[in-house]
Amino acid sequence: MMRQYELVEKVAAYKAEPDEALLNRAYVYAMQKHGSQKRASGDPYFSHPLEVAAILTDLHLDEATIAVALLHDTIEDTDATRKEIDQLFGPKIGQLVEGLTKLKKLDLVSKKAAQAENLRKLLLAIADDIRVLLVKLADRLHNMRTLGPMAPEKRARIAQETMDIYAPLAGRMGMQDMRDELESLAFRHINLDAFETVTARLAELKERHADRIAAIERDLTAKLKENGIHATVSGRQKTAYSVFSKMQRKALSLEQLSDIFGFRVIVDNEEACYRTLGIVHRTWPMVPGRFKDYISTPKQNDYRSLHTTIVGPSRQRVELQIRTRAMHEVAEYGVAAHALYKDGAASGPVHLSKDSNAYGWLRRTIELLASGDNPEEFLEHTKLELFQDQVFCFTPKGRLIALPRGATPIDFAYAVHSEVGDNCVGCKIDGRIMPVVTELANGDEVEIICAKGQTPPQAWENIAVTGKARAAIRRAARTSIRKQYSGIGQQILERTFARAGKTYSREALKPLLGKLGHREIEDALAAVGRGELKPTDVLRAAFPDFQESRAARLAEKGEDEGWFNLRTAAGMIFRIPGRQKIKPRRNGNAIPIRGAGDDMPVHFGPDGAVPGDRIVGIIEPGKGIIIYPIQSPALTAYDDEPDRWVDVRWDLDEAMSERFPARIMLSAKNEPGSLAEIAETIAINDANIHNLSMVATAPDFTKMVIELEVWDIQHLNQTLRQLRGKSCVADVSRVNG
Ligand code: MN
């Protein structure tokens, strides 16, 4: 175990005149508090906070952060209190330790929502003071290093959480070494077989190519020296996990992966980076498409470097990273490098530098939290965002927009501004009109075409990959649906009030809102439109003395002239204007079918049948006779059972005024009011809607099944013709017609 003076020496190695007293006090206090506590391995508990502190000295952090690391488990696991820590170390350190304690409690819950909530808290804590994250990551790293003695189940859960959240978070904060080690450790516990196989093969390959790799290193060093470039060349091998995930992503075998060897070249300045690149490319053939200039276009986590891959003398591929020392520090330490060199010792919070991309990412993520979506949804978005690599695109004015890989112009539009996203109707990529669902590639110049007053189609939510776009699309869809319902609610109320001989006005609703259980007029109107709030209840709230007329009572049952109650498959009642009343469908023997006999009830098959159809009956034990149109594909199921077939015919009375069921399938454009227009068309044609359900939603169209009630086949065909003529209808046909 590290001694007290060793810890102080470690800090003193990178910081002049460290606050030794603070470090000593924290060391002694934590050691005394943890006393004889033991870890699962049998080691003294205090070894854990001490190792966490040591990890943070490797990142060259300030004394306050080191002290917080030493103290991080005291409130949780010992009799130490916040008050005591405040008194001994100051309120800032007390606050940081308490922040970590709260995060730790949530660690133990494995449920997805709780995990999401944990991440939410963590992000908010980071925004508060980045040191919480740094201690948390170091804590997690040491726990991962010492995971062995835990129960297998617990091990698996912690490893998975590390892979899902902490490793990508470290990457996002630019802490590459931390990320690599967290991933490697988690990989071993999540998939031991894969870990061992890949590790063994990597070692084998390294040995096989050792001579040639060494030759390249020698040549490279010599060439650079010849050209007067002062450089440090070091060999590096990819981690087992990064190799494994690339194998999976690209469906390649290990042998097919060519660039598992690499060199890092660290030079004095940016100019030397580009000169080194020139020398490398003139010495060895480069692999086309592998050159990346992250110096002129840094990654989202502020990473800067030149990357290229060359073909070596024995045709093996070698990846090179060329960067300056300053770039290297950012690559290794990430936010720790540029946020924490200043003196933060217990004086005030340390925030991410406002110019850093890590800060920008944090801000966007936290904005998402504020938009009020539930945490589980949030976790999904954040996990997605954390995991994806990125593409860089430009606005026509040259602004750089970094997006996760797989992003579309929809994501781009929302990244520019929420309003641009909401009003997006099309896009140009590199000057050409392209579908908004096109996957963006690096370097694309994207121009978003906007039109005022648009609502993004709901289906975009599944196309967008950024959390920001998804949340905004969902919000816009919610608002738009509410608007449609409230418009319908408004019409319903106007009619209900008019029928009662009263005047309706929006303003008159205001004082009633409390009574109706809604906070805003829009909400109350939408509730009426959705059928959740009865229009007569609104009328009665406005005029308590009002005596109900028969019409009002009918309206309550949804049978008033002019309004349909539609129930969708999801059970939503939707009131829609039209002309016809809905009559209850006939049932049982009342169906005018000849040949079925009187002893068995008669029903229509699921797709209905109408006079003019040639029909056949099928005996269904326990149910009776089911009537199908003779062309119905469902009948083939009974081909081998001739006994069940019954010859039936329509038995219609001239004077009879009955309607018959027929199912139609309709594709409608997703635009406001299209559903109302369809219902209106059906009503004007004197047909009824018995039921309506949405079966599929595409970006631009919604497919729905409508159960109609019509007089006969001519009436059905006429209704279909009328629907086909509507611009909002893309396609309509009878089901099994
Ligand atoms: Mn701990």
XYZ file of C-alpha atoms and ligand atoms in Angstrom:
738
model
C 0.000 0.000 0.000
C 1.221 3.463 -0.854
C 2.640 5.434 2.048
C 1.529 8.907 2.953
C 4.800 10.511 1.846
C 4.754 8.564 -1.414
C 1.418 10.095 -2.342
C 2.692 13.579 -1.539
C 5.817 12.897 -3.621
C 3.698 11.819 -6.566
C 1.826 15.132 -6.494
C 5.002 17.113 -5.921
C 6.441 15.519 -9.072
C 4.098 17.547 -11.261
C 3.073 20.442 -9.046
C 5.315 22.933 -7.297
C 4.567 23.452 -3.596
C 1.588 21.147 -3.294
C -0.815 21.577 -0.372
C 0.808 18.796 1.636
C -1.236 19.480 4.742
C -4.490 18.863 2.864
C -3.203 15.615 1.378
C -1.898 14.406 4.735
C -5.102 15.245 6.558
C -7.239 13.457 3.953
C -4.926 10.410 3.992
C -5.037 10.064 7.770
C -8.745 10.779 8.075
C -9.752 8.232 5.407
C -7.402 5.594 6.792
C -8.772 6.011 10.314
C -12.396 6.040 9.185
C -12.077 2.884 7.075
C -10.135 1.300 9.978
C -10.193 -2.468 9.756
C -12.731 -2.661 6.908
C -11.824 -5.165 4.229
C -12.553 -5.387 0.522
C -13.969 -8.549 -1.118
C -10.365 -9.542 -1.933
C -9.411 -9.436 1.740
C -7.250 -6.317 1.235
C -7.701 -3.440 3.690
C -10.516 -1.197 2.406
C -8.323 1.901 2.541
C -6.220 0.498 -0.316
C -9.115 1.320 -2.625
C -9.457 5.108 -2.073
C -5.662 5.273 -2.044
C -5.399 3.602 -5.449
C -8.130 5.869 -6.792
C -6.089 8.839 -5.608
C -2.999 7.365 -7.288
C -4.824 7.046 -10.618
C -5.686 10.727 -10.367
C -2.079 11.690 -9.702
C -1.268 9.992 -13.006
C -3.654 12.487 -14.564
C -1.795 15.311 -12.748
C -4.845 16.521 -10.856
C -4.932 19.103 -8.118
C -4.739 18.373 -4.376
C -8.454 18.983 -3.831
C -9.345 16.278 -6.337
C -6.819 13.891 -4.767
C -8.300 14.614 -1.337
C -11.823 13.963 -2.645
C -10.577 10.657 -4.051
C -9.201 9.651 -0.643
C -12.460 10.608 1.033
C -14.900 9.411 -1.639
C -16.242 6.373 0.234
C -16.163 7.744 3.783
C -19.709 9.137 3.993
C -21.118 6.009 2.387
C -19.170 3.319 4.200
C -18.027 4.778 7.530
C -19.459 6.949 10.302
C -18.064 10.091 8.661
C -20.577 12.849 7.993
C -20.805 15.709 5.556
C -20.674 18.136 8.449
C -17.440 16.693 9.783
C -15.826 16.740 6.334
C -16.961 20.343 5.835
C -15.320 21.305 9.123
C -12.067 19.501 8.415
C -11.687 20.086 4.683
C -13.999 22.917 3.750
C -17.483 22.901 2.221
C -16.292 22.534 -1.383
C -14.618 19.197 -0.715
C -17.586 18.199 1.436
C -19.902 18.889 -1.463
C -17.835 16.867 -3.915
C -17.635 13.891 -1.564
C -21.376 14.034 -0.973
C -21.988 14.252 -4.732
C -20.028 11.038 -5.207
C -21.896 9.373 -2.345
C -25.207 10.032 -4.060
C -23.952 8.572 -7.318
C -22.671 5.539 -5.518
C -26.026 4.701 -3.957
C -27.582 4.559 -7.403
C -24.846 2.245 -8.652
C -26.397 -0.649 -6.821
C -29.672 -0.554 -8.715
C -29.618 -2.532 -11.902
C -32.977 -1.578 -13.345
C -32.723 0.281 -16.594
C -34.629 3.341 -15.470
C -32.529 3.620 -12.341
C -29.366 3.273 -14.390
C -30.590 6.072 -16.614
C -31.348 8.170 -13.587
C -27.836 7.486 -12.333
C -26.386 8.725 -15.580
C -28.593 11.787 -15.427
C -27.319 12.601 -11.937
C -23.771 11.979 -13.055
C -24.073 14.372 -15.977
C -25.595 17.050 -13.826
C -22.822 16.563 -11.292
C -20.219 16.896 -14.050
C -21.762 20.151 -15.158
C -21.484 21.266 -11.560
C -17.851 20.332 -11.164
C -15.883 18.177 -13.563
C -13.809 16.757 -10.702
C -16.749 14.576 -9.668
C -16.518 12.794 -12.994
C -12.762 12.392 -12.774
C -12.953 10.825 -9.312
C -15.879 8.689 -10.411
C -13.982 7.392 -13.443
C -10.890 6.657 -11.352
C -13.113 4.915 -8.769
C -14.663 2.802 -11.507
C -11.264 2.026 -13.015
C -9.902 0.725 -9.726
C -13.076 -1.279 -9.080
C -12.739 -2.808 -12.543
C -9.094 -3.663 -11.893
C -10.126 -5.495 -8.719
C -13.391 -7.059 -9.908
C -12.112 -10.636 -9.596
C -13.403 -11.632 -6.132
C -16.981 -10.416 -6.774
C -19.920 -12.744 -7.423
C -20.174 -13.531 -11.158
C -23.550 -11.828 -11.513
C -22.364 -8.612 -9.930
C -19.212 -8.732 -11.989
C -21.195 -9.024 -15.213
C -23.459 -6.133 -14.310
C -20.632 -3.799 -13.344
C -18.666 -4.741 -16.458
C -21.653 -4.095 -18.696
C -22.350 -0.741 -17.077
C -18.700 0.166 -17.538
C -18.859 -0.744 -21.209
C -22.158 1.078 -21.737
C -21.580 4.247 -19.790
C -18.206 4.878 -18.179
C -15.890 3.874 -21.032
C -17.740 5.964 -23.648
C -17.969 8.800 -21.163
C -14.197 8.721 -20.663
C -13.812 8.699 -24.453
C -16.203 11.592 -24.812
C -14.160 13.535 -22.273
C -11.081 12.774 -24.371
C -9.428 10.474 -21.812
C -8.220 7.817 -24.234
C -6.058 5.754 -21.886
C -8.836 5.641 -19.319
C -11.274 4.565 -21.978
C -8.970 1.860 -23.355
C -8.337 0.353 -19.945
C -11.999 0.441 -18.894
C -12.978 -1.243 -22.146
C -10.289 -3.898 -21.899
C -11.223 -4.758 -18.323
C -14.939 -4.832 -19.090
C -14.367 -6.883 -22.240
C -12.591 -9.584 -20.250
C -15.568 -9.961 -17.905
C -18.277 -9.692 -20.547
C -16.773 -12.116 -23.042
C -13.812 -14.003 -21.615
C -13.503 -16.388 -24.561
C -13.315 -13.593 -27.094
C -10.908 -11.656 -24.903
C -8.515 -14.572 -24.543
C -8.680 -15.554 -28.194
C -8.052 -12.056 -29.500
C -5.321 -11.360 -26.953
C -3.481 -14.578 -27.808
C -3.713 -13.959 -31.547
C -2.492 -10.393 -31.150
C 0.543 -11.613 -29.219
C 1.239 -14.208 -31.885
C 0.977 -11.661 -34.709
C 3.182 -9.252 -32.840
C 5.859 -11.864 -32.463
C 5.636 -12.913 -36.100
C 6.004 -9.358 -37.385
C 8.353 -8.089 -34.698
C 11.421 -7.815 -36.926
C 9.697 -5.910 -39.676
C 7.929 -3.568 -37.325
C 11.247 -2.789 -35.694
C 12.718 -2.134 -39.149
C 10.002 0.373 -39.945
C 10.569 2.099 -36.637
C 14.301 2.355 -37.384
C 13.766 3.636 -40.931
C 11.166 6.138 -39.815
C 13.340 7.514 -37.024
C 16.323 7.798 -39.364
C 14.336 9.527 -42.113
C 12.932 12.087 -39.724
C 16.362 12.802 -38.303
C 17.776 13.224 -41.817
C 15.139 15.847 -42.456
C 15.857 17.668 -39.246
C 12.610 16.754 -37.515
C 12.877 16.170 -33.814
C 10.470 13.345 -33.065
C 9.667 10.610 -30.576
C 8.522 7.422 -32.268
C 6.804 4.770 -30.201
C 5.186 1.546 -31.274
C 1.647 0.821 -30.253
C -0.646 -2.129 -30.604
C -4.402 -1.838 -30.668
C -6.264 -3.147 -27.642
C -8.002 -6.495 -27.817
C -11.357 -4.800 -27.442
C -10.862 -2.283 -30.228
C -9.750 -5.099 -32.517
C -12.702 -7.250 -31.491
C -15.277 -4.519 -31.978
C -13.846 -3.716 -35.395
C -14.073 -7.395 -36.330
C -17.713 -7.360 -35.351
C -18.517 -4.040 -36.974
C -16.961 -4.980 -40.276
C -17.641 -8.734 -40.082
C -13.948 -9.482 -40.584
C -11.685 -12.154 -39.196
C -8.615 -11.180 -37.232
C -6.397 -12.096 -40.189
C -8.339 -9.733 -42.408
C -7.762 -6.856 -40.015
C -4.659 -5.265 -41.339
C -3.853 -2.283 -39.198
C -3.332 -3.766 -35.771
C 0.179 -2.339 -35.613
C 0.882 1.294 -35.330
C 3.297 4.009 -34.410
C 2.809 7.229 -32.637
C 5.045 10.047 -33.769
C 5.244 13.032 -31.461
C 6.838 16.152 -32.874
C 7.417 19.723 -31.748
C 4.838 21.714 -33.673
C 1.948 21.557 -36.096
C 4.109 22.280 -39.118
C 6.325 19.317 -38.238
C 3.222 17.100 -38.228
C 2.538 17.857 -41.878
C 6.214 17.587 -42.846
C 6.376 14.183 -41.137
C 3.310 13.112 -43.066
C 5.010 14.096 -46.332
C 8.098 12.090 -45.479
C 6.023 9.046 -44.516
C 3.997 9.164 -47.726
C 7.112 9.525 -49.863
C 8.791 6.579 -48.153
C 5.976 4.013 -48.066
C 2.838 3.659 -50.174
C -0.195 4.957 -48.281
C -3.479 3.062 -48.100
C -6.074 5.164 -49.933
C -9.003 6.379 -47.904
C -7.246 5.958 -44.581
C -5.747 9.407 -44.244
C -7.549 11.591 -41.710
C -6.680 15.123 -40.755
C -7.998 15.622 -37.240
C -5.786 18.664 -36.842
C -7.819 20.860 -39.169
C -11.048 19.058 -38.189
C -10.787 17.906 -34.548
C -12.995 15.107 -33.209
C -15.954 15.959 -30.992
C -13.858 15.279 -27.915
C -11.186 17.772 -29.059
C -8.849 15.027 -30.227
C -6.317 16.283 -32.777
C -3.823 14.215 -34.800
C -2.945 13.163 -38.322
C -3.808 9.534 -39.082
C -2.523 7.575 -42.011
C -1.923 3.942 -42.884
C 1.019 2.755 -44.931
C 1.974 -0.547 -46.538
C 5.205 -1.873 -45.063
C 7.920 -3.958 -46.779
C 6.202 -7.295 -46.070
C 2.857 -5.839 -47.143
C 1.549 -5.537 -43.601
C -0.371 -2.379 -42.903
C 0.848 0.003 -40.259
C -1.160 2.873 -38.842
C 0.570 6.106 -37.909
C -0.634 8.840 -35.588
C 1.268 12.079 -35.907
C 0.736 14.827 -33.354
C 2.402 17.477 -31.223
C 3.067 17.031 -27.520
C 0.209 19.369 -26.648
C -2.154 17.399 -28.855
C -0.881 14.236 -27.215
C -1.702 15.510 -23.755
C -5.255 16.310 -24.795
C -5.492 12.853 -26.363
C -4.305 11.140 -23.201
C -5.804 13.267 -20.474
C -8.743 14.864 -22.289
C -10.643 17.313 -20.152
C -8.180 16.742 -17.364
C -5.471 18.273 -19.539
C -7.038 21.627 -20.188
C -9.591 22.023 -17.425
C -7.487 21.236 -14.418
C -3.971 22.544 -14.612
C -5.076 25.657 -12.843
C -5.095 25.920 -9.077
C -8.490 24.715 -7.962
C -7.551 23.720 -4.449
C -10.848 23.822 -2.601
C -11.462 27.384 -3.694
C -14.268 27.009 -6.203
C -15.873 24.669 -8.702
C -13.906 23.553 -11.738
C -15.886 23.627 -14.932
C -15.126 22.322 -18.363
C -13.604 24.907 -20.610
C -16.453 26.577 -22.460
C -14.600 26.266 -25.764
C -14.155 22.528 -25.552
C -16.310 20.152 -27.525
C -16.716 18.048 -24.399
C -18.453 21.024 -22.853
C -20.683 21.366 -25.929
C -21.633 17.715 -25.747
C -22.422 17.993 -22.076
C -24.564 21.036 -22.697
C -26.590 19.319 -25.431
C -27.064 16.239 -23.313
C -28.222 18.283 -20.384
C -30.592 20.289 -22.566
C -32.193 16.978 -23.449
C -32.747 16.271 -19.769
C -34.446 19.593 -19.365
C -36.843 18.824 -22.212
C -38.564 16.410 -19.833
C -38.423 13.107 -21.627
C -38.328 10.115 -19.367
C -34.937 8.862 -18.229
C -35.127 5.549 -20.027
C -35.627 7.266 -23.314
C -32.745 9.483 -22.380
C -30.408 6.622 -21.642
C -31.169 5.120 -25.010
C -30.329 8.360 -26.765
C -27.235 9.012 -24.759
C -25.943 5.503 -25.170
C -26.478 5.797 -28.871
C -24.716 9.086 -29.047
C -21.840 7.968 -26.912
C -21.236 4.905 -28.993
C -21.297 6.243 -32.430
C -18.397 7.601 -34.254
C -18.936 10.910 -35.873
C -19.252 12.605 -39.247
C -18.389 16.229 -39.934
C -20.544 18.288 -42.219
C -20.662 21.917 -43.152
C -23.360 24.521 -43.504
C -23.296 26.557 -46.736
C -21.625 29.323 -44.738
C -18.859 26.980 -43.630
C -19.919 26.300 -40.057
C -18.766 22.875 -38.949
C -21.409 20.538 -37.559
C -20.235 17.324 -35.912
C -22.776 14.526 -35.879
C -22.757 10.875 -34.911
C -22.220 8.404 -37.732
C -25.482 7.438 -39.433
C -26.866 10.943 -39.011
C -29.158 12.360 -41.686
C -29.955 15.904 -42.837
C -32.785 15.762 -40.263
C -30.191 15.504 -37.494
C -28.126 18.173 -39.188
C -31.115 20.539 -39.277
C -31.786 20.063 -35.569
C -28.101 20.458 -34.762
C -28.149 23.856 -36.478
C -31.255 24.991 -34.618
C -34.490 23.412 -33.335
C -36.506 25.761 -35.499
C -34.569 24.762 -38.602
C -35.339 21.131 -37.792
C -39.036 21.747 -37.196
C -39.425 23.673 -40.462
C -37.257 21.382 -42.579
C -38.974 20.235 -45.770
C -36.002 19.156 -47.846
C -32.264 19.420 -48.284
C -29.406 19.844 -50.688
C -26.217 17.878 -50.204
C -23.269 19.388 -52.060
C -25.737 21.424 -54.096
C -27.968 18.532 -55.157
C -31.494 17.976 -53.884
C -31.416 14.750 -51.878
C -33.898 12.881 -49.661
C -33.758 14.033 -46.050
C -33.183 10.418 -45.008
C -29.795 10.238 -46.768
C -26.956 9.157 -44.484
C -24.447 11.967 -44.285
C -20.796 11.439 -45.100
C -17.744 13.311 -43.899
C -17.288 16.638 -45.605
C -20.831 16.921 -46.962
C -22.088 20.460 -47.325
C -25.699 20.432 -46.260
C -28.277 23.080 -46.994
C -31.612 22.699 -45.280
C -34.697 23.878 -47.152
C -37.264 25.314 -44.772
C -40.900 26.313 -44.987
C -42.727 28.088 -42.196
C -45.274 26.363 -40.028
C -44.252 22.756 -40.670
C -44.649 19.810 -38.381
C -41.913 17.188 -38.693
C -43.439 13.808 -39.637
C -43.527 11.536 -36.626
C -41.751 8.789 -38.540
C -38.634 10.965 -38.600
C -38.161 10.056 -34.998
C -37.058 6.596 -36.099
C -34.783 7.988 -38.788
C -33.018 10.582 -36.690
C -30.024 9.306 -34.726
C -29.290 12.275 -32.499
C -31.083 12.588 -29.208
C -31.734 16.244 -29.838
C -33.577 15.625 -33.111
C -35.572 12.734 -31.680
C -36.685 14.658 -28.646
C -37.644 17.683 -30.753
C -39.580 15.578 -33.276
C -41.475 13.863 -30.497
C -42.270 17.204 -28.911
C -43.440 18.674 -32.233
C -45.602 15.626 -32.947
C -47.182 15.884 -29.517
C -47.968 19.553 -30.088
C -49.364 18.919 -33.550
C -51.607 16.063 -32.461
C -52.881 18.164 -29.600
C -53.629 20.955 -32.060
C -55.639 18.651 -34.292
C -57.632 17.332 -31.364
C -58.229 20.754 -29.929
C -59.505 21.978 -33.330
C -61.983 19.140 -33.382
C -62.879 19.820 -29.745
C -63.550 23.440 -30.592
C -65.967 22.454 -33.387
C -67.754 19.992 -31.137
C -68.228 22.606 -28.433
C -69.478 25.208 -30.903
C -72.173 22.786 -32.030
C -73.079 21.579 -28.570
C -73.467 25.142 -27.320
C -75.401 26.214 -30.431
C -77.831 23.324 -30.049
C -78.439 24.368 -26.479
C -79.073 27.925 -27.624
C -75.942 29.244 -25.899
C -73.020 31.206 -27.248
C -69.635 29.560 -27.149
C -66.367 31.419 -26.823
C -62.863 30.313 -25.930
C -62.648 33.038 -23.319
C -65.720 31.688 -21.549
C -63.823 28.442 -20.938
C -61.107 30.094 -18.903
C -62.915 30.288 -15.560
C -64.133 26.699 -16.030
C -60.727 25.091 -16.413
C -60.354 24.207 -12.747
C -63.762 22.543 -12.715
C -62.924 20.598 -15.867
C -59.612 19.447 -14.481
C -57.365 21.074 -17.059
C -54.818 23.806 -16.773
C -55.003 25.240 -20.263
C -57.784 25.878 -22.746
C -55.916 23.922 -25.436
C -55.772 20.885 -23.143
C -59.487 21.045 -22.386
C -60.358 21.383 -26.077
C -58.056 18.497 -26.990
C -59.722 16.351 -24.309
C -63.114 17.054 -25.880
C -61.679 16.232 -29.314
C -60.256 12.962 -28.040
C -63.567 12.009 -26.457
C -62.151 12.090 -22.929
C -64.237 15.058 -21.851
C -67.936 15.156 -22.681
C -69.068 18.329 -24.439
C -72.173 18.375 -22.261
C -69.991 18.455 -19.151
C -68.420 21.632 -20.501
C -71.871 23.013 -21.228
C -73.075 22.159 -17.725
C -69.956 23.685 -16.186
C -70.668 26.920 -18.049
C -74.405 26.913 -17.402
C -75.147 24.907 -14.266
C -78.882 25.538 -14.594
C -79.036 24.264 -18.110
C -81.695 21.594 -18.662
C -80.518 18.868 -20.944
C -82.342 18.399 -24.169
C -82.704 15.090 -25.898
C -80.133 16.201 -28.422
C -77.586 16.824 -25.727
C -78.235 13.425 -24.201
C -77.747 11.839 -27.587
C -74.585 13.784 -28.112
C -73.237 12.243 -24.980
C -73.689 8.772 -26.411
C -71.816 9.817 -29.500
C -74.902 9.454 -31.644
C -75.682 13.036 -32.373
C -76.102 13.932 -35.963
C -72.913 15.023 -37.552
C -70.282 13.360 -35.360
C -68.575 10.031 -35.457
C -66.832 8.328 -32.654
C -63.891 6.518 -34.120
C -62.087 4.054 -31.994
C -58.586 3.267 -33.194
C -56.857 -0.032 -32.620
C -55.034 1.561 -29.702
C -58.400 2.281 -28.080
C -58.323 6.003 -28.701
C -61.699 7.570 -29.357
C -61.540 10.218 -32.023
C -64.562 12.349 -32.785
C -64.843 13.388 -36.390
C -67.411 15.445 -38.280
C -69.651 13.690 -40.805
C -73.277 13.358 -41.749
C -74.403 9.892 -40.859
C -75.431 8.340 -37.641
C -73.758 5.136 -36.694
C -76.281 2.363 -36.336
C -75.444 -0.688 -34.336
C -74.587 -3.520 -36.648
C -77.108 -6.275 -36.956
C -76.170 -9.510 -35.375
C -77.172 -13.162 -35.310
C -79.996 -14.445 -37.421
C -81.191 -11.046 -38.430
C -78.647 -11.039 -41.233
C -80.681 -11.404 -44.425
C -79.073 -14.561 -45.722
C -81.067 -17.362 -47.307
C -79.930 -20.961 -47.045
C -78.397 -20.741 -43.601
C -81.354 -22.195 -41.742
C -82.748 -20.813 -38.540
C -80.932 -22.973 -36.071
C -77.546 -21.360 -36.347
C -76.483 -17.748 -35.836
C -75.001 -16.044 -38.873
C -72.000 -13.693 -38.798
C -69.910 -11.907 -41.344
C -66.263 -12.858 -41.747
C -63.616 -10.346 -40.651
C -63.499 -8.603 -44.015
C -67.277 -8.342 -44.342
C -69.596 -8.971 -47.295
C -72.041 -6.722 -49.090
C -75.043 -7.358 -51.379
C -73.746 -7.861 -54.907
C -70.939 -10.078 -53.597
C -71.339 -13.742 -54.369
C -71.144 -15.329 -50.947
C -70.599 -18.637 -49.235
C -71.066 -19.775 -45.599
C -68.628 -21.760 -43.485
C -69.799 -23.603 -40.392
C -67.653 -22.649 -37.430
C -68.290 -24.946 -34.433
C -69.442 -22.967 -31.440
C -70.017 -19.817 -33.450
C -72.431 -20.589 -36.249
C -72.207 -19.753 -39.925
C -69.619 -17.254 -41.102
C -70.331 -15.462 -44.389
C -67.461 -14.771 -46.820
C -67.394 -13.246 -50.295
C -66.594 -16.104 -52.653
C -63.314 -14.477 -53.754
C -62.047 -14.306 -50.149
C -58.557 -15.844 -49.802
C -59.513 -16.963 -46.285
C -61.695 -19.684 -47.842
C -58.721 -21.712 -49.024
C -58.255 -22.829 -45.415
C -61.467 -24.846 -45.763
C -60.687 -26.470 -49.121
C -60.325 -29.900 -47.534
C -63.483 -29.677 -45.463
C -66.431 -29.746 -47.893
C -68.823 -30.594 -45.040
C -68.405 -27.147 -43.577
C -69.399 -25.258 -46.727
C -73.003 -23.975 -46.854
C -74.589 -22.578 -49.979
C -76.105 -19.213 -49.095
C -77.662 -16.248 -50.883
C -78.673 -12.733 -50.059
C -82.311 -12.383 -49.002
C -82.968 -8.723 -49.381
C -86.206 -6.898 -48.945
C -86.822 -3.914 -51.209
C -87.911 -1.845 -48.240
C -84.963 -2.860 -46.127
C -82.565 -0.143 -45.115
C -79.590 -2.008 -43.741
C -75.918 -1.474 -44.176
C -73.328 -4.181 -44.584
C -69.708 -4.426 -43.481
C -66.759 -4.135 -45.836
C -63.168 -3.618 -44.869
C -60.934 -1.284 -46.851
C -57.211 -0.559 -46.698
C -56.151 3.029 -47.232
C -52.803 4.865 -47.397
C -53.120 8.505 -46.414
C -50.555 11.264 -46.585
C -49.358 12.375 -43.194
C -50.682 15.868 -43.132
C -52.932 17.757 -40.755
C -56.599 17.206 -41.417
C -56.219 14.222 -43.739
C -58.054 11.911 -41.354
C -60.925 14.370 -41.072
C -61.103 14.703 -44.854
C -61.279 10.939 -45.290
C -64.050 10.659 -42.713
C -65.926 13.513 -44.333
C -65.698 11.899 -47.791
C -67.020 8.643 -46.438
C -69.854 10.461 -44.681
C -70.792 12.548 -47.739
C -71.077 9.280 -49.651
C -73.625 8.122 -47.115
C -71.371 5.341 -45.832
C -70.537 4.735 -42.167
C -67.266 4.174 -40.449
C -67.617 1.368 -37.980
C -64.006 1.220 -36.935
C -60.636 2.534 -37.983
C -57.173 1.389 -37.062
C -53.724 2.479 -38.072
C -51.696 -0.503 -39.245
C -48.396 1.035 -40.309
C -46.658 4.363 -40.428
C -44.063 5.268 -43.020
C -42.232 8.618 -43.168
C -44.840 10.193 -45.377
C -47.855 7.892 -45.222
C -50.063 6.147 -42.733
C -51.695 2.892 -43.660
C -55.060 2.267 -42.050
C -57.824 -0.292 -42.147
C -61.345 1.127 -42.108
C -64.410 -0.979 -41.464
C -67.156 0.585 -43.538
C -70.866 0.009 -43.541
C -72.423 0.368 -46.989
C -75.669 -0.439 -48.772
C -74.216 -2.732 -51.435
C -71.373 -3.339 -53.846
C -72.181 -0.342 -56.074
C -72.227 1.890 -53.022
C -68.887 0.470 -51.863
C -67.271 0.986 -55.266
C -68.585 4.516 -55.497
C -67.159 5.310 -52.053
C -63.784 3.874 -53.048
C -63.814 5.998 -56.236
C -64.532 9.145 -54.268
C -61.726 8.388 -51.803
C -59.304 7.689 -54.637
C -60.041 11.164 -55.986
C -58.823 12.876 -52.800
C -55.332 14.302 -52.866
C -54.614 13.126 -49.327
C -55.333 9.505 -50.327
C -52.444 7.721 -51.980
C -54.087 4.369 -52.376
C -57.293 2.651 -51.330
C -58.749 -0.762 -52.020
C -61.083 -3.307 -50.521
C -59.416 -5.919 -48.322
C -59.763 -9.319 -49.961
C -61.864 -7.711 -52.657
Mn -15.100 3.667 -4.291
